[in-house]
Amino acid sequence: MLNYISADWIFPVNSPAIQNGVIGLTEEGKIEKIFSALEAKDLANVTTYKGALVPGFINTHCHLELSHLKDKIEQQTGLPGFIKQILSLRQQPDDEVLSAMKIADQQMAQNGIVAVGDISNQLISKSVKQNSKIYYHTFVEVFGFNRPSAPIIAQGEKLKQDFLPLKASVVPHAPYSVSAELFGEINKITNAEDILSIHNQETESENELFEAGTGAFADFFSSLGIAQSDAHNTGENSIAYHLPQMPKAVNTLLVHNTFVNKTDIDFATKTHQQLFWCLCPNANLYIEGTLPDVNMMTSKNVKITLGTDSLASNLALDILAEMKTLQERKSIEFEELLKWATLNGAEFLNITDNFGSFEVGKKPGVLLLNIADDKIIKRDTVVKRLF
C-alpha cells in the first residue's frame, strides 16, 4: 500500500515545481509515482500539508570529528588563528568526541540531511557512520609540506581500508599543507571510483603565501619552524599551484572558495572539467567574517554544492540555515539554492541513483518546509522530515 502525500508545492528539483501535486511512496520511502493536481484528483487517503515538499539535503563538506569543539573556538580570527585554536583544543577523551559526534549526526538527520561528505583524519567516526540513518562518504585527509610523502600516503591508504565497507577516498587537505610530491602520490592511488575534495582559497593569506611568500600564513608557518618551499612567492595564487596537480578524471570538490575570483574560475574550468564548488557560508562568516562572490560564481555557471563545515566553525550542521544566509545576503532564488542543496551534491557524491531529486525509483528522503508561495526562507522556516 502506498502513502500519498501532497503540499502546496512539490519541488522535484530536476523538473519544474508542481502546485498541489501528490507523491506516492512505499513505507520505506521509495517513490512509486508523482502526480499533478489533475492526475491526483480521484486519489483517496492523501495526506496534505501546508508548505513545500523537497528532497533530502546533501551536506558535501563536514568535519564530524570536530563536533566536540562546538562553542569552543573564537569567531572571526581568520583561518591561521582558527587553525591554531583547533590544534590546541582538538585532542580530547574519546568518549567525549564520540558522544558529540553521535549528537551531531542525529541533529543532521533531524535537519533533513540524508547524505554527507565528511573529512576524517582518524577512524573514530566509523562506528557513528555505520549506525547512522545518513549516507556518508569519508574523505581521508592527508597533509605534509616538509616531510616524506611515502609514509603519509601509506597511512592514508590504511585509514581508507579501515573505513570499509563505508565509502572513502584519500584526499589532499589544502594547497598550503600539501607538497607537490604528496600530490603526486595522491594521483597514483586515485582510481575511477574515487571522488576528491580540497579546501580552496578559504582565506586571503592563502593566496598571499603563494603569490608573495608573506602574510598571516607565512608567519604561522614560520612560528612552527616550517620553511617556505619553491611553491611559495611565485607570483601565482594557490589554485594555480594545486589544481593542475589534481587528478582530472574524477569528481573534485573545491571547498569554501571564499576568495576565488573570476580569473580563478576561468582557469579552473579550463584545467579540470569535473569540478564542483562547495559553499559553507555560515562557516565563512564564523572564521573570516566574509562570504565568497556567489553572484559572480553563478554568472559563470559553475556547479555549486552546499556544506556546513564543522561545529568548530558553525553554530549548527543545518543546510537550510546555509540556504537562508545565501538568500538573505546574496539574493539567490530558492529553487537555485535547492538544487545546490540536493541534486548537485548528489551528483558530486555519485549517488543520484537514490538521492538528490524526486524521481520514480529513488529514496531521496522527503522534507516538508513551511515556506509560502513567495519562496522566501524566513526566520520561522523549519524542516520536518516525513520520509
Tab-separated table of C-alpha atoms in Angstrom:
chain	number	residue	atom	x	y	z
A	1	MET	CA	0.000	0.000	0.000
A	2	LEU	CA	1.327	3.410	-0.962
A	3	ASN	CA	1.452	6.552	1.137
A	4	TYR	CA	0.100	9.568	-0.745
A	5	ILE	CA	1.351	12.974	0.394
A	6	SER	CA	0.676	16.417	-1.016
A	7	ALA	CA	1.589	20.039	-0.310
A	8	ASP	CA	1.096	23.492	-1.797
A	9	TRP	CA	4.234	22.865	-3.839
A	10	ILE	CA	6.369	19.858	-4.744
A	11	PHE	CA	9.896	20.615	-5.913
A	12	PRO	CA	11.292	17.589	-7.808
A	13	VAL	CA	14.478	19.682	-8.490
A	14	ASN	CA	15.218	18.030	-11.838
A	15	SER	CA	11.910	19.289	-13.287
A	16	PRO	CA	9.545	22.238	-12.706
A	17	ALA	CA	7.728	22.662	-9.406
A	18	ILE	CA	4.258	21.081	-9.167
A	19	GLN	CA	1.493	23.024	-7.443
A	20	ASN	CA	-0.762	20.828	-5.287
A	21	GLY	CA	0.873	17.694	-6.656
A	22	VAL	CA	0.975	14.304	-4.931
A	23	ILE	CA	3.801	11.848	-4.311
A	24	GLY	CA	3.104	8.137	-3.895
A	25	LEU	CA	5.691	6.356	-1.753
A	26	THR	CA	6.228	2.943	-0.219
A	27	GLU	CA	6.570	2.543	3.544
A	28	GLU	CA	10.348	2.607	3.019
A	29	GLY	CA	10.174	5.967	1.240
A	30	LYS	CA	10.710	4.740	-2.326
A	31	ILE	CA	8.930	6.941	-4.860
A	32	GLU	CA	6.453	4.981	-6.986
A	33	LYS	CA	4.545	7.800	-8.679
A	34	ILE	CA	4.433	11.603	-8.894
A	35	PHE	CA	1.040	13.088	-9.785
A	36	SER	CA	-0.025	16.504	-10.976
A	37	ALA	CA	-3.036	18.017	-9.183
A	38	LEU	CA	-5.235	16.946	-12.090
A	39	GLU	CA	-3.905	13.383	-12.142
A	40	ALA	CA	-4.418	13.079	-8.382
A	41	LYS	CA	-7.994	14.405	-8.202
A	42	ASP	CA	-9.512	10.931	-7.686
A	43	LEU	CA	-6.910	9.618	-5.238
A	44	ALA	CA	-8.123	8.675	-1.778
A	45	ASN	CA	-6.293	8.876	1.544
A	46	VAL	CA	-3.992	11.730	0.557
A	47	THR	CA	-2.247	13.458	3.470
A	48	THR	CA	-1.963	17.159	2.653
A	49	TYR	CA	0.497	19.627	4.168
A	50	LYS	CA	0.936	23.374	4.056
A	51	GLY	CA	4.246	24.389	2.518
A	52	ALA	CA	6.647	22.620	0.160
A	53	LEU	CA	7.912	19.074	-0.254
A	54	VAL	CA	11.603	18.863	-1.205
A	55	PRO	CA	14.167	16.024	-1.411
A	56	GLY	CA	16.581	15.365	1.448
A	57	PHE	CA	19.553	17.711	1.737
A	58	ILE	CA	23.141	16.794	0.812
A	59	ASN	CA	25.927	18.201	3.004
A	60	THR	CA	29.037	17.918	0.846
A	61	HIS	CA	31.522	19.253	3.413
A	62	CYS	CA	31.564	18.394	7.093
A	63	HIS	CA	34.123	17.574	9.809
A	64	LEU	CA	32.161	15.281	12.125
A	65	GLU	CA	35.347	14.634	14.156
A	66	LEU	CA	35.359	18.232	15.381
A	67	SER	CA	31.835	18.199	16.820
A	68	HIS	CA	33.175	18.278	20.390
A	69	LEU	CA	34.605	21.760	19.703
A	70	LYS	CA	31.173	23.399	19.449
A	71	ASP	CA	31.218	26.847	21.080
A	72	LYS	CA	34.913	26.469	21.990
A	73	ILE	CA	36.537	28.320	19.073
A	74	GLU	CA	36.672	32.109	18.964
A	75	GLN	CA	34.940	33.644	15.941
A	76	GLN	CA	36.440	35.769	13.134
A	77	THR	CA	40.095	35.165	13.976
A	78	GLY	CA	40.944	34.397	10.343
A	79	LEU	CA	41.963	30.925	9.190
A	80	PRO	CA	45.513	30.820	10.667
A	81	GLY	CA	44.102	31.841	14.063
A	82	PHE	CA	41.313	29.275	13.696
A	83	ILE	CA	43.823	26.505	12.936
A	84	LYS	CA	45.891	27.440	15.993
A	85	GLN	CA	42.811	27.059	18.196
A	86	ILE	CA	41.927	23.711	16.612
A	87	LEU	CA	45.453	22.376	17.217
A	88	SER	CA	45.389	23.440	20.862
A	89	LEU	CA	41.897	22.075	21.654
A	90	ARG	CA	41.341	19.115	19.346
A	91	GLN	CA	42.737	16.295	21.493
A	92	GLN	CA	40.059	15.307	23.993
A	93	PRO	CA	38.961	11.967	25.537
A	94	ASP	CA	37.466	9.545	23.004
A	95	ASP	CA	34.180	9.214	24.876
A	96	GLU	CA	33.663	12.982	24.711
A	97	VAL	CA	34.467	13.043	20.977
A	98	LEU	CA	32.179	10.077	20.240
A	99	SER	CA	29.286	11.496	22.235
A	100	ALA	CA	29.493	14.820	20.399
A	101	MET	CA	29.626	13.080	17.008
A	102	LYS	CA	26.543	10.973	17.780
A	103	ILE	CA	24.578	14.071	18.755
A	104	ALA	CA	25.753	15.937	15.643
A	105	ASP	CA	24.815	13.009	13.390
A	106	GLN	CA	21.325	12.820	14.924
A	107	GLN	CA	20.848	16.552	14.541
A	108	MET	CA	21.875	16.436	10.882
A	109	ALA	CA	19.260	13.728	10.281
A	110	GLN	CA	16.626	15.822	12.068
A	111	ASN	CA	17.651	18.799	9.926
A	112	GLY	CA	16.815	16.828	6.793
A	113	ILE	CA	20.347	15.874	5.765
A	114	VAL	CA	20.408	12.464	4.056
A	115	ALA	CA	23.990	12.296	2.772
A	116	VAL	CA	27.302	13.789	3.895
A	117	GLY	CA	30.800	14.176	2.500
A	118	ASP	CA	32.852	14.037	5.695
A	119	ILE	CA	36.506	14.888	6.308
A	120	SER	CA	38.318	12.444	8.604
A	121	ASN	CA	41.851	12.340	9.972
A	122	GLN	CA	41.316	9.238	12.107
A	123	LEU	CA	38.984	6.231	12.425
A	124	ILE	CA	36.931	7.361	15.412
A	125	SER	CA	33.873	8.381	13.367
A	126	LYS	CA	33.399	4.937	11.756
A	127	SER	CA	31.015	3.497	14.357
A	128	VAL	CA	28.848	6.615	14.267
A	129	LYS	CA	28.630	6.475	10.474
A	130	GLN	CA	27.873	2.749	10.406
A	131	ASN	CA	24.922	3.212	12.767
A	132	SER	CA	23.603	6.368	11.134
A	133	LYS	CA	20.483	6.955	9.025
A	134	ILE	CA	22.703	9.162	6.853
A	135	TYR	CA	24.789	8.053	3.853
A	136	TYR	CA	28.450	9.019	4.378
A	137	HIS	CA	31.376	9.282	2.011
A	138	THR	CA	34.536	9.748	4.058
A	139	PHE	CA	37.383	11.897	2.763
A	140	VAL	CA	40.552	10.622	4.407
A	141	GLU	CA	42.595	13.800	4.581
A	142	VAL	CA	46.380	13.818	4.183
A	143	PHE	CA	48.841	16.677	4.526
A	144	GLY	CA	52.567	17.314	4.609
A	145	PHE	CA	54.744	20.004	3.066
A	146	ASN	CA	58.167	19.401	4.545
A	147	ARG	CA	58.304	15.663	5.238
A	148	PRO	CA	58.493	12.468	3.141
A	149	SER	CA	55.278	11.594	1.339
A	150	ALA	CA	55.528	7.789	1.288
A	151	PRO	CA	54.597	7.211	4.969
A	152	ILE	CA	51.852	9.871	4.752
A	153	ILE	CA	50.163	8.225	1.794
A	154	ALA	CA	50.601	4.758	3.302
A	155	GLN	CA	48.851	5.894	6.448
A	156	GLY	CA	46.075	7.459	4.378
A	157	GLU	CA	45.562	4.279	2.357
A	158	LYS	CA	45.416	2.198	5.529
A	159	LEU	CA	42.805	4.504	7.044
A	160	LYS	CA	40.758	4.294	3.845
A	161	GLN	CA	40.824	0.487	4.098
A	162	ASP	CA	39.922	0.632	7.781
A	163	PHE	CA	36.761	2.585	6.910
A	164	LEU	CA	35.485	-0.274	4.719
A	165	PRO	CA	32.733	-1.181	3.961
A	166	LEU	CA	31.951	2.560	4.082
A	167	LYS	CA	32.820	4.614	1.012
A	168	ALA	CA	36.092	6.515	1.388
A	169	SER	CA	38.826	8.179	-0.656
A	170	VAL	CA	42.212	9.718	0.156
A	171	VAL	CA	42.254	13.472	-0.458
A	172	PRO	CA	44.603	16.449	-0.009
A	173	HIS	CA	43.844	18.820	2.857
A	174	ALA	CA	44.661	22.213	1.296
A	175	PRO	CA	47.220	23.770	-1.066
A	176	TYR	CA	49.188	25.312	1.808
A	177	SER	CA	49.599	21.916	3.506
A	178	VAL	CA	50.296	19.522	0.613
A	179	SER	CA	53.610	19.292	-1.234
A	180	ALA	CA	53.977	18.605	-4.949
A	181	GLU	CA	55.422	15.221	-4.037
A	182	LEU	CA	52.358	14.347	-1.958
A	183	PHE	CA	50.015	15.487	-4.746
A	184	GLY	CA	51.900	13.075	-6.988
A	185	GLU	CA	51.335	10.216	-4.545
A	186	ILE	CA	47.619	11.033	-4.329
A	187	ASN	CA	47.436	10.877	-8.125
A	188	LYS	CA	48.988	7.416	-8.111
A	189	ILE	CA	46.378	5.908	-5.773
A	190	THR	CA	43.277	7.683	-7.106
A	191	ASN	CA	41.051	5.329	-9.108
A	192	ALA	CA	37.979	5.820	-11.281
A	193	GLU	CA	35.563	5.172	-8.389
A	194	ASP	CA	37.085	7.845	-6.161
A	195	ILE	CA	35.884	11.384	-5.610
A	196	LEU	CA	38.155	14.108	-4.262
A	197	SER	CA	37.917	17.201	-2.093
A	198	ILE	CA	40.299	20.038	-1.225
A	199	HIS	CA	39.948	23.242	0.797
A	200	ASN	CA	40.416	26.124	-1.649
A	201	GLN	CA	41.152	29.849	-1.144
A	202	GLU	CA	39.495	29.940	2.250
A	203	THR	CA	41.477	32.970	3.345
A	204	GLU	CA	43.232	35.881	1.652
A	205	SER	CA	46.526	34.934	3.316
A	206	GLU	CA	46.465	31.584	1.470
A	207	ASN	CA	46.759	33.365	-1.865
A	208	GLU	CA	49.325	35.786	-0.429
A	209	LEU	CA	51.525	32.905	0.725
A	210	PHE	CA	51.771	31.530	-2.807
A	211	GLU	CA	51.928	34.868	-4.583
A	212	ALA	CA	54.407	36.743	-2.371
A	213	GLY	CA	55.543	34.427	0.428
A	214	THR	CA	54.179	36.876	3.013
A	215	GLY	CA	51.128	37.293	5.224
A	216	ALA	CA	49.458	35.530	8.140
A	217	PHE	CA	50.039	32.021	6.785
A	218	ALA	CA	53.704	32.725	6.122
A	219	ASP	CA	54.018	33.993	9.706
A	220	PHE	CA	52.136	30.945	11.025
A	221	PHE	CA	54.457	28.500	9.280
A	222	SER	CA	57.499	30.463	10.394
A	223	SER	CA	56.317	30.218	14.007
A	224	LEU	CA	56.175	26.431	13.603
A	225	GLY	CA	59.672	26.323	12.121
A	226	ILE	CA	58.379	25.221	8.705
A	227	ALA	CA	60.474	26.643	5.885
A	228	GLN	CA	58.886	28.036	2.741
A	229	SER	CA	59.060	25.953	-0.406
A	230	ASP	CA	59.586	26.674	-4.097
A	231	ALA	CA	55.790	26.767	-4.422
A	232	HIS	CA	55.640	29.997	-2.412
A	233	ASN	CA	56.440	33.510	-3.604
A	234	THR	CA	55.812	32.556	-7.241
A	235	GLY	CA	53.526	35.409	-8.265
A	236	GLU	CA	50.658	32.937	-8.778
A	237	ASN	CA	47.934	32.159	-6.279
A	238	SER	CA	47.054	28.883	-4.561
A	239	ILE	CA	44.613	27.479	-7.130
A	240	ALA	CA	47.267	27.833	-9.822
A	241	TYR	CA	49.503	25.676	-7.615
A	242	HIS	CA	47.192	22.846	-6.627
A	243	LEU	CA	44.594	22.355	-9.359
A	244	PRO	CA	46.984	21.317	-12.173
A	245	GLN	CA	48.301	18.633	-9.803
A	246	MET	CA	44.865	17.150	-9.022
A	247	PRO	CA	43.590	14.041	-10.869
A	248	LYS	CA	41.350	15.175	-13.729
A	249	ALA	CA	39.145	12.119	-14.357
A	250	VAL	CA	37.179	12.133	-11.099
A	251	ASN	CA	34.639	14.444	-9.471
A	252	THR	CA	36.534	17.030	-7.429
A	253	LEU	CA	35.131	19.421	-4.834
A	254	LEU	CA	36.713	22.810	-4.162
A	255	VAL	CA	35.615	23.805	-0.669
A	256	HIS	CA	34.913	27.299	0.707
A	257	ASN	CA	36.226	29.402	-2.231
A	258	THR	CA	35.895	32.496	-0.066
A	259	PHE	CA	38.480	34.473	-2.031
A	260	VAL	CA	38.077	32.991	-5.504
A	261	ASN	CA	37.727	35.473	-8.379
A	262	LYS	CA	36.547	35.370	-11.985
A	263	THR	CA	40.051	34.731	-13.349
A	264	ASP	CA	40.443	31.784	-10.966
A	265	ILE	CA	37.173	30.256	-12.137
A	266	ASP	CA	38.092	30.673	-15.807
A	267	PHE	CA	41.430	28.995	-15.113
A	268	ALA	CA	39.831	26.211	-13.065
A	269	THR	CA	37.138	25.295	-15.581
A	270	LYS	CA	39.730	25.045	-18.349
A	271	THR	CA	42.056	22.962	-16.161
A	272	HIS	CA	39.539	20.496	-14.731
A	273	GLN	CA	36.177	19.520	-16.274
A	274	GLN	CA	34.704	17.615	-13.296
A	275	LEU	CA	34.741	20.394	-10.706
A	276	PHE	CA	32.126	21.171	-8.079
A	277	TRP	CA	32.312	24.288	-5.883
A	278	CYS	CA	31.194	23.953	-2.278
A	279	LEU	CA	29.926	26.948	-0.315
A	280	CYS	CA	29.868	26.915	3.501
A	281	PRO	CA	28.630	30.463	4.105
A	282	ASN	CA	27.988	30.305	7.837
A	283	ALA	CA	31.456	28.851	8.444
A	284	ASN	CA	32.981	31.574	6.249
A	285	LEU	CA	31.282	34.189	8.403
A	286	TYR	CA	32.377	32.387	11.576
A	287	ILE	CA	36.063	32.199	10.574
A	288	GLU	CA	36.722	35.097	8.199
A	289	GLY	CA	33.641	37.293	8.589
A	290	THR	CA	33.054	37.395	4.841
A	291	LEU	CA	31.405	35.449	2.013
A	292	PRO	CA	32.513	34.375	-1.475
A	293	ASP	CA	31.406	36.362	-4.513
A	294	VAL	CA	28.496	33.986	-5.017
A	295	ASN	CA	26.751	36.041	-7.681
A	296	MET	CA	29.919	36.072	-9.792
A	297	MET	CA	30.134	32.290	-9.388
A	298	THR	CA	26.553	31.800	-10.534
A	299	SER	CA	27.204	34.023	-13.554
A	300	LYS	CA	29.965	31.582	-14.566
A	301	ASN	CA	27.527	28.623	-14.391
A	302	VAL	CA	29.739	26.516	-12.144
A	303	LYS	CA	28.203	23.595	-10.262
A	304	ILE	CA	27.706	24.722	-6.683
A	305	THR	CA	27.050	22.494	-3.675
A	306	LEU	CA	26.479	23.350	-0.021
A	307	GLY	CA	28.297	22.305	3.147
A	308	THR	CA	28.225	23.106	6.818
A	309	ASP	CA	31.900	22.655	7.742
A	310	SER	CA	32.215	21.621	11.414
A	311	LEU	CA	30.679	22.595	14.724
A	312	ALA	CA	34.054	24.149	15.494
A	313	SER	CA	33.232	26.751	12.840
A	314	ASN	CA	29.439	26.809	12.738
A	315	LEU	CA	26.552	27.156	15.157
A	316	ALA	CA	24.697	24.173	13.630
A	317	LEU	CA	25.011	21.482	10.953
A	318	ASP	CA	21.978	22.723	9.065
A	319	ILE	CA	21.789	23.063	5.273
A	320	LEU	CA	18.575	25.096	5.472
A	321	ALA	CA	20.456	27.671	7.569
A	322	GLU	CA	23.143	27.873	4.851
A	323	MET	CA	20.437	28.414	2.231
A	324	LYS	CA	18.861	31.129	4.357
A	325	THR	CA	22.167	33.012	4.677
A	326	LEU	CA	22.722	32.913	0.914
A	327	GLN	CA	19.178	34.024	0.168
A	328	GLU	CA	19.364	36.912	2.643
A	329	ARG	CA	22.865	38.144	1.834
A	330	LYS	CA	23.249	37.229	-1.839
A	331	SER	CA	19.622	37.212	-3.082
A	332	ILE	CA	19.855	33.711	-4.548
A	333	GLU	CA	16.485	32.318	-5.649
A	334	PHE	CA	15.049	29.436	-3.605
A	335	GLU	CA	14.914	26.929	-6.466
A	336	GLU	CA	18.562	27.596	-7.334
A	337	LEU	CA	19.563	27.117	-3.702
A	338	LEU	CA	17.547	23.921	-3.529
A	339	LYS	CA	19.418	22.483	-6.498
A	340	TRP	CA	22.727	23.274	-4.776
A	341	ALA	CA	21.450	21.620	-1.582
A	342	THR	CA	20.217	18.442	-3.261
A	343	LEU	CA	20.890	17.373	-6.846
A	344	ASN	CA	24.312	18.993	-7.312
A	345	GLY	CA	25.557	17.427	-4.089
A	346	ALA	CA	24.222	14.028	-5.104
A	347	GLU	CA	25.947	14.353	-8.479
A	348	PHE	CA	29.249	15.142	-6.794
A	349	LEU	CA	28.956	12.170	-4.436
A	350	ASN	CA	27.859	9.874	-7.315
A	351	ILE	CA	24.632	8.935	-5.513
A	352	THR	CA	21.966	10.222	-7.916
A	353	ASP	CA	20.531	6.687	-8.238
A	354	ASN	CA	18.873	7.248	-4.868
A	355	PHE	CA	19.295	10.871	-3.810
A	356	GLY	CA	19.007	14.458	-4.985
A	357	SER	CA	15.597	14.659	-6.690
A	358	PHE	CA	12.062	13.304	-6.694
A	359	GLU	CA	12.057	10.593	-9.365
A	360	VAL	CA	10.352	7.229	-9.580
A	361	GLY	CA	12.531	4.510	-8.075
A	362	LYS	CA	14.537	6.807	-5.793
A	363	LYS	CA	14.541	7.027	-1.985
A	364	PRO	CA	15.799	10.614	-1.649
A	365	GLY	CA	14.089	11.459	1.634
A	366	VAL	CA	11.074	13.763	1.742
A	367	LEU	CA	11.218	17.023	3.670
A	368	LEU	CA	8.455	19.485	4.447
A	369	LEU	CA	9.351	23.171	4.585
A	370	ASN	CA	6.803	25.659	5.920
A	371	ILE	CA	7.515	28.029	3.064
A	372	ALA	CA	4.907	30.227	1.365
A	373	ASP	CA	4.310	30.991	-2.314
A	374	ASP	CA	6.921	33.775	-2.175
A	375	LYS	CA	9.566	31.041	-1.684
A	376	ILE	CA	11.403	33.080	0.925
A	377	ILE	CA	13.172	31.221	3.725
A	378	LYS	CA	12.024	33.144	6.778
A	379	ARG	CA	13.188	33.145	10.378
A	380	ASP	CA	10.469	30.646	11.318
A	381	THR	CA	11.043	28.321	8.349
A	382	VAL	CA	11.883	24.833	9.623
A	383	VAL	CA	12.421	21.341	8.269
A	384	LYS	CA	10.147	18.424	9.070
A	385	ARG	CA	11.356	15.063	7.815
A	386	LEU	CA	8.445	12.967	6.517
A	387	PHE	CA	10.417	10.057	4.988
